[in-house]
mmCIF file of C-alpha atoms in Angstrom:
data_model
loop_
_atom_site.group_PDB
_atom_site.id
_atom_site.type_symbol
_atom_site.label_atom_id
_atom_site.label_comp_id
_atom_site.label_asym_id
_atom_site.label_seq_id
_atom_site.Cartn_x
_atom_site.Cartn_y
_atom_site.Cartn_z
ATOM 1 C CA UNK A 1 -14.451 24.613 -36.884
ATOM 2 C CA UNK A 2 -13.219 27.524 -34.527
ATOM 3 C CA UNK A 3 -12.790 27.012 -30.894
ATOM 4 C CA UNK A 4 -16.037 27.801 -28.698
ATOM 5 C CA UNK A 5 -15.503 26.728 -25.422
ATOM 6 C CA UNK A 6 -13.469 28.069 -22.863
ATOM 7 C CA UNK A 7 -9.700 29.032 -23.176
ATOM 8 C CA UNK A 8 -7.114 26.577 -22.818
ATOM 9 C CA UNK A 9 -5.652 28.246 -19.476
ATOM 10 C CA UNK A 10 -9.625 28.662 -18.159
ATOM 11 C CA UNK A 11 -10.186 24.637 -19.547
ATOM 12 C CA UNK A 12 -7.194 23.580 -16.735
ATOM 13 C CA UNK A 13 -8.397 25.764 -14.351
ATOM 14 C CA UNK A 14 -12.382 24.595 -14.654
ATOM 15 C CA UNK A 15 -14.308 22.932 -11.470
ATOM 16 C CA UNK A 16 -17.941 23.702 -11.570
ATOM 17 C CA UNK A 17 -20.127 22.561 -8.856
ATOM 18 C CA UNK A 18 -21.340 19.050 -10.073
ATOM 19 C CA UNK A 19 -25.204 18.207 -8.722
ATOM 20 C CA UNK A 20 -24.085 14.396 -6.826
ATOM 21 C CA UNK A 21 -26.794 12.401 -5.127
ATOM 22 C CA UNK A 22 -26.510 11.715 -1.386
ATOM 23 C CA UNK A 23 -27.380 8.218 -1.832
ATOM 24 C CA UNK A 24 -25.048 7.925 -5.040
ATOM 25 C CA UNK A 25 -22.141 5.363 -3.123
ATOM 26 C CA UNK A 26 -25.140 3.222 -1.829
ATOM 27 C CA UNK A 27 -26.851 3.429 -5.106
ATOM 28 C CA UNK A 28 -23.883 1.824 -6.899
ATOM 29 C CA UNK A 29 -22.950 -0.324 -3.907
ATOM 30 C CA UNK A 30 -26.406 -1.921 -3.898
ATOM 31 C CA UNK A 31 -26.476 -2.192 -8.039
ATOM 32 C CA UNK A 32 -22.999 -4.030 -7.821
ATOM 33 C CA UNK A 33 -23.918 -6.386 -5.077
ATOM 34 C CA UNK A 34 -27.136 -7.347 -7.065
ATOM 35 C CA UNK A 35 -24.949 -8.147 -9.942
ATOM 36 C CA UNK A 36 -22.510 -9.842 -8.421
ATOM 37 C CA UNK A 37 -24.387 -12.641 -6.459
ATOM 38 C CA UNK A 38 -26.229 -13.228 -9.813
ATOM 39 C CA UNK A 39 -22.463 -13.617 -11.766
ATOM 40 C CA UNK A 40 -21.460 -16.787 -13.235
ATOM 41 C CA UNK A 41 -17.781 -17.593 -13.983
ATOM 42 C CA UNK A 42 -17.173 -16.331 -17.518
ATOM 43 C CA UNK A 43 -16.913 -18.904 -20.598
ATOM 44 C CA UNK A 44 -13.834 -18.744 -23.069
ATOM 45 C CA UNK A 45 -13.940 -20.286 -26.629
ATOM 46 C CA UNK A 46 -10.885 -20.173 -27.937
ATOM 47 C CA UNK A 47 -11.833 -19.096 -31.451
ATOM 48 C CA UNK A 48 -9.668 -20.299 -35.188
ATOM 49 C CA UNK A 49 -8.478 -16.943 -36.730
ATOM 50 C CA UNK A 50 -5.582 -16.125 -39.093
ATOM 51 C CA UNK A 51 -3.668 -14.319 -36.402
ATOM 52 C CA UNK A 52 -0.727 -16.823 -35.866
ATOM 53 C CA UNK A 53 0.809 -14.158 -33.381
ATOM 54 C CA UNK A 54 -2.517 -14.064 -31.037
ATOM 55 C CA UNK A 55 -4.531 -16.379 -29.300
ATOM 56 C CA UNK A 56 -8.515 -15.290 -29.668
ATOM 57 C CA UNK A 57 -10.680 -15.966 -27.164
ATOM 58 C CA UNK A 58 -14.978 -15.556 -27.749
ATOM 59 C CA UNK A 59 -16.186 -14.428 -24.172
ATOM 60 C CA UNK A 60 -19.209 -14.637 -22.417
ATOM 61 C CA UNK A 61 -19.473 -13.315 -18.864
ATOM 62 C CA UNK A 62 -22.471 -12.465 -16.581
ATOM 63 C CA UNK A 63 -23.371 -8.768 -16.766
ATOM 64 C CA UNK A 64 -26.144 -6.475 -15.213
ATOM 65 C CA UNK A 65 -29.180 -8.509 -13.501
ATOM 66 C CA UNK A 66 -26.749 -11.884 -14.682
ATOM 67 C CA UNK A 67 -27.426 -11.078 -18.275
ATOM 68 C CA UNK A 68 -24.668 -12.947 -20.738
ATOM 69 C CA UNK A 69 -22.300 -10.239 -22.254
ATOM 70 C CA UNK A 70 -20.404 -10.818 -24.991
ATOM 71 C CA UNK A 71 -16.301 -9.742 -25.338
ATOM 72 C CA UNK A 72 -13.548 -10.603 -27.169
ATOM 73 C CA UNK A 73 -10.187 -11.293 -25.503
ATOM 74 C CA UNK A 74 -7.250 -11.014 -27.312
ATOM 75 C CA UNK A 75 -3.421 -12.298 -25.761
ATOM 76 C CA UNK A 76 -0.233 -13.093 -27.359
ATOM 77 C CA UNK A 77 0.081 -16.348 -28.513
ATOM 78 C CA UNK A 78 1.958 -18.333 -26.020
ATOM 79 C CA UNK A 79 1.914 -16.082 -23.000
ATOM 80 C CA UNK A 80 2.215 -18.176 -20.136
ATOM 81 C CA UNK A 81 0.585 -15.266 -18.137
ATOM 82 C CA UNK A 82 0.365 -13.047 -15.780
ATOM 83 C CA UNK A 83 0.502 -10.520 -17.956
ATOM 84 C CA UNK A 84 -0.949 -6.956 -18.064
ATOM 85 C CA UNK A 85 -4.375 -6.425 -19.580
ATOM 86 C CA UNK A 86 -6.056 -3.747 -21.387
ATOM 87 C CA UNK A 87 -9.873 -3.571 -21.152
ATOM 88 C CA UNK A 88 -11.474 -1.411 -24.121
ATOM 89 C CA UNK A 89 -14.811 -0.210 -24.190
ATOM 90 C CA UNK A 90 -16.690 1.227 -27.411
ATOM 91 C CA UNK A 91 -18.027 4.647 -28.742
ATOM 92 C CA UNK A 92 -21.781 5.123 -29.206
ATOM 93 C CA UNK A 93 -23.743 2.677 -31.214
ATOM 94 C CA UNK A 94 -20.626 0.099 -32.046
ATOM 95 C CA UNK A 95 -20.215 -3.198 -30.582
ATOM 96 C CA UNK A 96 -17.105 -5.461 -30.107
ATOM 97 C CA UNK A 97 -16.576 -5.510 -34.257
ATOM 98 C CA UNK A 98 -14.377 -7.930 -34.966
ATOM 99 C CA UNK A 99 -11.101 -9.445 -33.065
ATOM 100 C CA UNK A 100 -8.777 -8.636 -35.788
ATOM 101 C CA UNK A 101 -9.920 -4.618 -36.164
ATOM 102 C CA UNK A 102 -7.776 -4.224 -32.516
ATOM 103 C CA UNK A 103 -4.115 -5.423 -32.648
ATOM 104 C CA UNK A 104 -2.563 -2.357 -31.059
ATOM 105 C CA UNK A 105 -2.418 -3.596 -27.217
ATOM 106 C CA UNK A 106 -1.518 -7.152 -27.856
ATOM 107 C CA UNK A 107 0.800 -6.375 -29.925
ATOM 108 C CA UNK A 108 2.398 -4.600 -26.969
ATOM 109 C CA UNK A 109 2.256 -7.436 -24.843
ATOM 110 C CA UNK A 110 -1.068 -6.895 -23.087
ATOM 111 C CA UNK A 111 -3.646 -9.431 -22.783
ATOM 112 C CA UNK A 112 -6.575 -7.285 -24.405
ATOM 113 C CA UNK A 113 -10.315 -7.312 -23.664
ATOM 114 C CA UNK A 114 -13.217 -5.331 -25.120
ATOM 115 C CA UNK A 115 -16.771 -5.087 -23.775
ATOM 116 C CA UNK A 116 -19.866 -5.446 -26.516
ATOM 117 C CA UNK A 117 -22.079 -2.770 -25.712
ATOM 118 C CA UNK A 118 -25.410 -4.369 -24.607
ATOM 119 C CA UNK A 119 -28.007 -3.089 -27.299
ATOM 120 C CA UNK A 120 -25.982 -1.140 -29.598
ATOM 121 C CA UNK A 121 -23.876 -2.536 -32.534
ATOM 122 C CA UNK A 122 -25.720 -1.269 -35.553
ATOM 123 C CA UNK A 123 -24.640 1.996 -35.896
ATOM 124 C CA UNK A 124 -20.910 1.908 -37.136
ATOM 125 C CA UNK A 125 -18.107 -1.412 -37.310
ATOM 126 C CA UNK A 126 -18.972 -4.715 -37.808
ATOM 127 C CA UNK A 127 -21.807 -5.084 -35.455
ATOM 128 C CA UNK A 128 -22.173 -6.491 -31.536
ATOM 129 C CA UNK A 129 -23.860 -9.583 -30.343
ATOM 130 C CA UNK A 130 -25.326 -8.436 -27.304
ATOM 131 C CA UNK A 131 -29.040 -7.630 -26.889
ATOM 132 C CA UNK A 132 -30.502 -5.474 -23.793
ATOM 133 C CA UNK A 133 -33.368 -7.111 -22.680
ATOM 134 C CA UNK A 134 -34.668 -4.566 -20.091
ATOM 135 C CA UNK A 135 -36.416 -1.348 -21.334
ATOM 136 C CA UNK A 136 -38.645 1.483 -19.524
ATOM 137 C CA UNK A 137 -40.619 4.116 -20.719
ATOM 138 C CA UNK A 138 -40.568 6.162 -23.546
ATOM 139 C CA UNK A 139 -37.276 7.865 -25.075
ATOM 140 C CA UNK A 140 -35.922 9.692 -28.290
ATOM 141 C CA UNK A 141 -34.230 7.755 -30.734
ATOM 142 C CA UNK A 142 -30.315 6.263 -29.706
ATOM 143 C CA UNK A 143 -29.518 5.049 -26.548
ATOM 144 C CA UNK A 144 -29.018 7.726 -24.258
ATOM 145 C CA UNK A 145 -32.897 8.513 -22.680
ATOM 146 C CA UNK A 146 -33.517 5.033 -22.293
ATOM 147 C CA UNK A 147 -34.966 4.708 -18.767
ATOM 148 C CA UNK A 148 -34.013 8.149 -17.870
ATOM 149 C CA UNK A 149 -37.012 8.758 -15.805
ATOM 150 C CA UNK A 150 -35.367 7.170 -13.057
ATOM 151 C CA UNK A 151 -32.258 5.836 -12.206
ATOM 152 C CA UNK A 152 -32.744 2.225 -11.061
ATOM 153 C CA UNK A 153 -34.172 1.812 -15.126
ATOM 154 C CA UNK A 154 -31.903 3.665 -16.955
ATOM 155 C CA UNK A 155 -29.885 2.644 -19.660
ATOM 156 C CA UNK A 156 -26.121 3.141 -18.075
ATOM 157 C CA UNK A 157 -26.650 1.540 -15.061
ATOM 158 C CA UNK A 158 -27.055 -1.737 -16.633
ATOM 159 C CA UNK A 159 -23.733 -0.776 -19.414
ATOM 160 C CA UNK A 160 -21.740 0.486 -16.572
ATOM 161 C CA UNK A 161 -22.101 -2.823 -14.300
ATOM 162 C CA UNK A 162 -21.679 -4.806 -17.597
ATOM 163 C CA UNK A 163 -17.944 -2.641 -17.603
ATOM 164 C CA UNK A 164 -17.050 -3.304 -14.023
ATOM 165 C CA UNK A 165 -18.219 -6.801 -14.110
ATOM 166 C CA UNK A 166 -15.893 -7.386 -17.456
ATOM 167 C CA UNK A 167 -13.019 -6.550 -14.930
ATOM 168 C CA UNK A 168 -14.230 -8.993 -12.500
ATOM 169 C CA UNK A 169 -14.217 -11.726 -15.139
ATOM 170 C CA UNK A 170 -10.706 -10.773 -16.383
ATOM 171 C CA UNK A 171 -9.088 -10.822 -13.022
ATOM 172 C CA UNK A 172 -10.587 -14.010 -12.392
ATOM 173 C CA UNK A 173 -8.413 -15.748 -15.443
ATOM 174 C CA UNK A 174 -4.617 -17.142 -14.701
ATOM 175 C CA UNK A 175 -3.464 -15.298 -17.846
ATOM 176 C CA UNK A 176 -4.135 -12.046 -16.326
ATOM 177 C CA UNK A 177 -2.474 -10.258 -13.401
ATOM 178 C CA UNK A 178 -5.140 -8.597 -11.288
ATOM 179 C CA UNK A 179 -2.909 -5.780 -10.347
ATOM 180 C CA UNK A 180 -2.136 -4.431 -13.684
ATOM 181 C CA UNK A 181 -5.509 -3.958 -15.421
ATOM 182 C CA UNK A 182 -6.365 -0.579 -17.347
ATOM 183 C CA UNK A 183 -9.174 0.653 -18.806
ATOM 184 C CA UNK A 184 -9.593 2.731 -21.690
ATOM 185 C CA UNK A 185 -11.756 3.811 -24.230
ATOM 186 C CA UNK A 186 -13.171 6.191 -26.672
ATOM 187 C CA UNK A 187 -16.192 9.109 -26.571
ATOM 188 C CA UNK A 188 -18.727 6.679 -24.791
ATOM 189 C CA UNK A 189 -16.027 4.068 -24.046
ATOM 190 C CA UNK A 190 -14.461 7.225 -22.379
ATOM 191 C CA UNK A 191 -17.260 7.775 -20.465
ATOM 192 C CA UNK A 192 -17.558 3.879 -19.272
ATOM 193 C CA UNK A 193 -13.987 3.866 -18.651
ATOM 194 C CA UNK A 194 -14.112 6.466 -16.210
ATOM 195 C CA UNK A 195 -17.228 4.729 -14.372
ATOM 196 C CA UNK A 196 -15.857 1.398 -14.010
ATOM 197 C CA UNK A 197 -12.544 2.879 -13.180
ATOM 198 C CA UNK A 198 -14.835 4.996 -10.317
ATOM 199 C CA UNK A 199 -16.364 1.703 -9.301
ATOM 200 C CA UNK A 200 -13.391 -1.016 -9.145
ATOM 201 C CA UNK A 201 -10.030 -1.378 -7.049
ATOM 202 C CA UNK A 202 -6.965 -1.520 -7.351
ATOM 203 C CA UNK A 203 -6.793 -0.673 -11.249
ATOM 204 C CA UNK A 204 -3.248 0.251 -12.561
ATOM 205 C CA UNK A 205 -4.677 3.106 -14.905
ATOM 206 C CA UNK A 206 -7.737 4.593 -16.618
ATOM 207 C CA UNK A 207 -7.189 6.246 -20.337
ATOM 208 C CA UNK A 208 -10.304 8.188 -21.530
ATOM 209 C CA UNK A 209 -10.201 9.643 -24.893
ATOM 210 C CA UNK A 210 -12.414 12.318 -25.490
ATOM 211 C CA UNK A 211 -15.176 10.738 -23.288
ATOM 212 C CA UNK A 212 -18.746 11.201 -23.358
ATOM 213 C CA UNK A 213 -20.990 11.149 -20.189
ATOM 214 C CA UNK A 214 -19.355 13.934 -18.455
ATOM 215 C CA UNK A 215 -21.163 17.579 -17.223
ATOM 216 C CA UNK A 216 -24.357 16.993 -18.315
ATOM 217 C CA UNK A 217 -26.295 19.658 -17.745
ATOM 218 C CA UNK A 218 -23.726 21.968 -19.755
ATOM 219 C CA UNK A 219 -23.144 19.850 -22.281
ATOM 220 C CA UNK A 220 -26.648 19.212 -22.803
ATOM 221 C CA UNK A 221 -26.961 22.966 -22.793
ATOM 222 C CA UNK A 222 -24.149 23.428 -25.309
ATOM 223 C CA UNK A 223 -24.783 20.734 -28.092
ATOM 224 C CA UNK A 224 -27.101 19.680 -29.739
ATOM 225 C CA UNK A 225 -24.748 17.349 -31.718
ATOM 226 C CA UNK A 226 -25.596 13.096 -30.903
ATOM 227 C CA UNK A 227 -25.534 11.791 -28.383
ATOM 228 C CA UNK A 228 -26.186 14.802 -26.395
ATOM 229 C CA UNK A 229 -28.175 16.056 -28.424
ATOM 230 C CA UNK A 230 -30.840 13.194 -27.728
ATOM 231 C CA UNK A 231 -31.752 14.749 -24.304
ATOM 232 C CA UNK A 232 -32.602 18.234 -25.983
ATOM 233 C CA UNK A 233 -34.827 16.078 -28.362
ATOM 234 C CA UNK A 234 -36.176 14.437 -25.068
ATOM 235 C CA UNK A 235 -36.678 17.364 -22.832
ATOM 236 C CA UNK A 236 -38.121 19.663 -25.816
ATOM 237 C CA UNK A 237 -41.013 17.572 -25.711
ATOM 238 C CA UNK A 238 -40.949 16.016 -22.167
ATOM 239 C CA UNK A 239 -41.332 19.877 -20.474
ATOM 240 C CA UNK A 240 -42.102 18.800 -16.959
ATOM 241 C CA UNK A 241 -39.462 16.514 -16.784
ATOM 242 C CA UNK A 242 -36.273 18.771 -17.077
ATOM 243 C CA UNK A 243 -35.638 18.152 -12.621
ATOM 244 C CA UNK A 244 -35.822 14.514 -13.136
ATOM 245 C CA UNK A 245 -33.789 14.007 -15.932
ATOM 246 C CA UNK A 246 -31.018 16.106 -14.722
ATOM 247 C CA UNK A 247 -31.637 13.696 -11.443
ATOM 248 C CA UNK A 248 -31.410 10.243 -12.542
ATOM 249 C CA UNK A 249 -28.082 11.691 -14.808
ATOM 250 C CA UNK A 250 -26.532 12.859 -11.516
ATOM 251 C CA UNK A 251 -25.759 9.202 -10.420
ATOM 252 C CA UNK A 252 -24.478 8.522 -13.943
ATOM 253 C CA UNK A 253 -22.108 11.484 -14.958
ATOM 254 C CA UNK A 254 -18.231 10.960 -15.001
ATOM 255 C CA UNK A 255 -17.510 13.980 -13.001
ATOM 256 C CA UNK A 256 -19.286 12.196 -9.914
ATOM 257 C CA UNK A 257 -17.076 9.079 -10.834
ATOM 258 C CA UNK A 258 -13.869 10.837 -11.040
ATOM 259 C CA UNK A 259 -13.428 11.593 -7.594
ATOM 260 C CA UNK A 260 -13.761 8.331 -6.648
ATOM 261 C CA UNK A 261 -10.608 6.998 -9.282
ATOM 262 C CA UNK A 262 -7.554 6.431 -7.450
ATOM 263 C CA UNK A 263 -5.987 4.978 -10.347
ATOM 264 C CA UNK A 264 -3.698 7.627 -12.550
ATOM 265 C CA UNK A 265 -5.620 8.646 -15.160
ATOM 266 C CA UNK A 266 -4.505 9.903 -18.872
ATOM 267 C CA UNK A 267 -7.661 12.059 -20.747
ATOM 268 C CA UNK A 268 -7.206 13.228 -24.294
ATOM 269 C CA UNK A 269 -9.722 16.602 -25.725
ATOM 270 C CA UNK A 270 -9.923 17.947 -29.316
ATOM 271 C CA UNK A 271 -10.352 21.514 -28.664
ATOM 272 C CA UNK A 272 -12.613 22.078 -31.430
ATOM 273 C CA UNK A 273 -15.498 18.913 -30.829
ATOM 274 C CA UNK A 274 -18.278 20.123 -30.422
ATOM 275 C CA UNK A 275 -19.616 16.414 -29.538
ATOM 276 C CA UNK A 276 -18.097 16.146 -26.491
ATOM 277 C CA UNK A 277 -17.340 19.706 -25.111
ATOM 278 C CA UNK A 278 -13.536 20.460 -23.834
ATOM 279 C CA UNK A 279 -14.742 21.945 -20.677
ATOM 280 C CA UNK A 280 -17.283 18.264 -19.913
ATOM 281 C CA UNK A 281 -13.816 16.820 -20.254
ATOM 282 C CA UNK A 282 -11.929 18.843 -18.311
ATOM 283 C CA UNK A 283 -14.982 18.947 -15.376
ATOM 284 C CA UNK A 284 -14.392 15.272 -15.193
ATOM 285 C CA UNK A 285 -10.473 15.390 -15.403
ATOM 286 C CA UNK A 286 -10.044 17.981 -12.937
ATOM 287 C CA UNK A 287 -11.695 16.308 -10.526
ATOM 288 C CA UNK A 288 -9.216 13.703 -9.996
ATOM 289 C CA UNK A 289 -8.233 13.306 -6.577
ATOM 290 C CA UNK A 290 -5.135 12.850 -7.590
ATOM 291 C CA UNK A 291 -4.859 14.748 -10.218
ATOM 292 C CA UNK A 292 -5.055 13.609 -14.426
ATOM 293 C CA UNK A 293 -2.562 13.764 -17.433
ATOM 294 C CA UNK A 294 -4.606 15.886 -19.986
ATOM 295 C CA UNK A 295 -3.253 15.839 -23.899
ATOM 296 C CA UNK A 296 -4.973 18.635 -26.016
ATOM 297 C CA UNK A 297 -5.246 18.298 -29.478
ATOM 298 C CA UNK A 298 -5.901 22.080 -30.568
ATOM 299 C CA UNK A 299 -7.209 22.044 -33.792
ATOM 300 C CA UNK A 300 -8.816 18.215 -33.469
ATOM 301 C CA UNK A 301 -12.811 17.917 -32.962
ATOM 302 C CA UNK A 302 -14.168 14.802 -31.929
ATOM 303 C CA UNK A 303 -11.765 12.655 -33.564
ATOM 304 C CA UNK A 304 -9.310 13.871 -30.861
ATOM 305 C CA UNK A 305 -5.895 12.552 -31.338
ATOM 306 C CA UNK A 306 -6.914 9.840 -33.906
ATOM 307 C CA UNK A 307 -3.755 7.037 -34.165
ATOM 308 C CA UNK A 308 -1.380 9.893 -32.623
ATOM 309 C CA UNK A 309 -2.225 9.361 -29.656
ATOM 310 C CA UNK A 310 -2.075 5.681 -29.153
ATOM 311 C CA UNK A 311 1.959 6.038 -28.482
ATOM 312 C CA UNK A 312 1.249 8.661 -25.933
ATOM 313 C CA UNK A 313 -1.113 6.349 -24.281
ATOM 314 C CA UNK A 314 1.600 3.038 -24.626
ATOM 315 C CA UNK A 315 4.118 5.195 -23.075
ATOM 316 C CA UNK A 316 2.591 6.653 -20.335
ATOM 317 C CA UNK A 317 1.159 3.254 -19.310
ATOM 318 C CA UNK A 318 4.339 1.190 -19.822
ATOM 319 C CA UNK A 319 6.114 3.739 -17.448
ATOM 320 C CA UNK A 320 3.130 3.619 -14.921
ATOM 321 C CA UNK A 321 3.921 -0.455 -15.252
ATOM 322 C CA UNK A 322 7.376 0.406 -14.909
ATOM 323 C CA UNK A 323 7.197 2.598 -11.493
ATOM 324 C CA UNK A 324 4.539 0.081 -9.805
ATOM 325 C CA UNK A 325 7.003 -2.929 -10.279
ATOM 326 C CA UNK A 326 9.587 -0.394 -8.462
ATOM 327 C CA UNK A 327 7.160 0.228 -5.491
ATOM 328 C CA UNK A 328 6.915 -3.103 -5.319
ATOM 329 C CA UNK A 329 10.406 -4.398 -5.469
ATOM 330 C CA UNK A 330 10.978 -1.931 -2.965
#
């Protein structure tokens, strides 16, 4: 698949003017706040598995509107704790699979944590055990219209609140040091990472890979690959609703998010996927206030940097570990 985006020197260089509500802080203050007073502590079942080297933990913790959300939390067995944690969240239309499909982070010495996405689970894996049970108005098949005639009922606000809650729940637990929690994910779980990294403190990193969620009007104009390619389907026959679509996406697109991270950030783009756009990446990534790490992967499409780039990520967060226990210490 050739290249058919910008060039890689005009990719680094790329800050288009990104529609953001006025009212988009208050929006997500207000959503938070709601979801917060309805929170319950979360509930751990430590769960029998063949991994003698991990300790696997069924999680359910209060979500969007107080709705139960399921996760999976994975720590190395015998880990007295505090330890630095990992929160994953997944691409479009997987859930939370299964615990032993993950080893990577706690194998690394992270306690590990990844979000089911509410709804979704049926498309790829070994399924999620989460339902949504809000819905609004019609939509085109997937995930990504739901609600999207306004933004109080659409789909993401209810995912991303599940995501920042998720942190919440993890900080709360003795076996987790609130100061060194990252976020990561892939393609969607880029896209969530980057929100919930946007909308909680004091995180120690957020590591998108290849995320979704970002630029929408140009990717929307650019692909018509899934998931994007679900608002085309939308908008081709929902004429008269082109203004509020683009509207209600404002308060949801990781562009708007990413100048609100003041956690380093690490992004990964295949230069070729034409699922995710390199230049809806890199609208999101240069947006950083503090700047972000970007790895290209040339000739990669969607896949980005596949297992490659899981060492890259290690790395880069062990010596972001390493240089906050020097501010510290000193």
């Amino acid at each position: 698949m050739p290249r058919f985006d910008l060039s890689p020197a005009e990719l680094r260089e790329y800050r288009p003017a990104i529609a953001e509500p006025a009212d988009f802080d208050a929006f997500w203050q207000r959503t938070l706040d709601e979801a917060r007073s309805a929170a319950r502590p979360p509930l751990l079942t430590r769960t029998e598995s063949s991994l003698t080297l991990v300790e696997v933990y069924d999680v359910t913790f209060s979500g969007f509107g107080g709705d139960p959300i399921r996760a999976w939390i994975l720590a190395p067995a015998g880990a007295a704790g505090p330890l630095p944690a990992v929160v994953e969240y997944v691409g479009y239309g997987g859930g939370r699979s299964l615990p032993h499909e993950r080893l990577a982070w706690v194998n690394a010495g992270y306690v590990w944590a990844v979000m089911d996405t509410r709804g979704q689970g049926s498309a790829w894996g070994a399924g999620g055990a989460t339902p949504d049970p809000h819905g609004a108005g019609p939509s085109a098949p997937g995930f990504v219209t739901r609600g999207i005639q306004n933004p109080d009922d659409y789909y993401y606000r209810r995912v991303f609140t599940d995501a920042v809650l998720l942190i919440d729940a993890l900080r709360s637990l003795d076996l987790v040091d609130p100061l060194r929690v990252a976020v990561t994910g892939t393609s969607q779980g880029g896209g969530i990472a980057i929100a919930s990294a946007g909308l909680s403190d004091e995180l120690v990193a957020v590591m998108p890979d290849v995320p979704f969620l970002c630029h929408f009007e140009r990717a929307v104009g650019m692909t018509a690959s899934i998931p994007y390619g679900e608002i085309v389907t939308y908008l081709a026959v929902h004429h008269d609703q082109t203004e509020r679509v683009f509207s209600t996406l404002s308060y949801f697109d990781g562009a708007n998010f990413a100048t609100r991270i003041t956690a380093p950030a690490l992004y990964s783009v295949g230069l070729m996927d034409q699922t995710c756009p390199p230049s809806t990446v890199y609208a999101a990534a240069n947006r950083h206030p503090n700047g972000a790490d970007v790895v290209d992967y040339p000739f990669n499409q969607h896949e980005g940097g596949r297992a490659a780039h899981w060492p890259v990520q290690a790395a880069w967060l062990r010596h972001r570990l390493e240089r906050l226990e020097g501010e510290i210490r000193s």
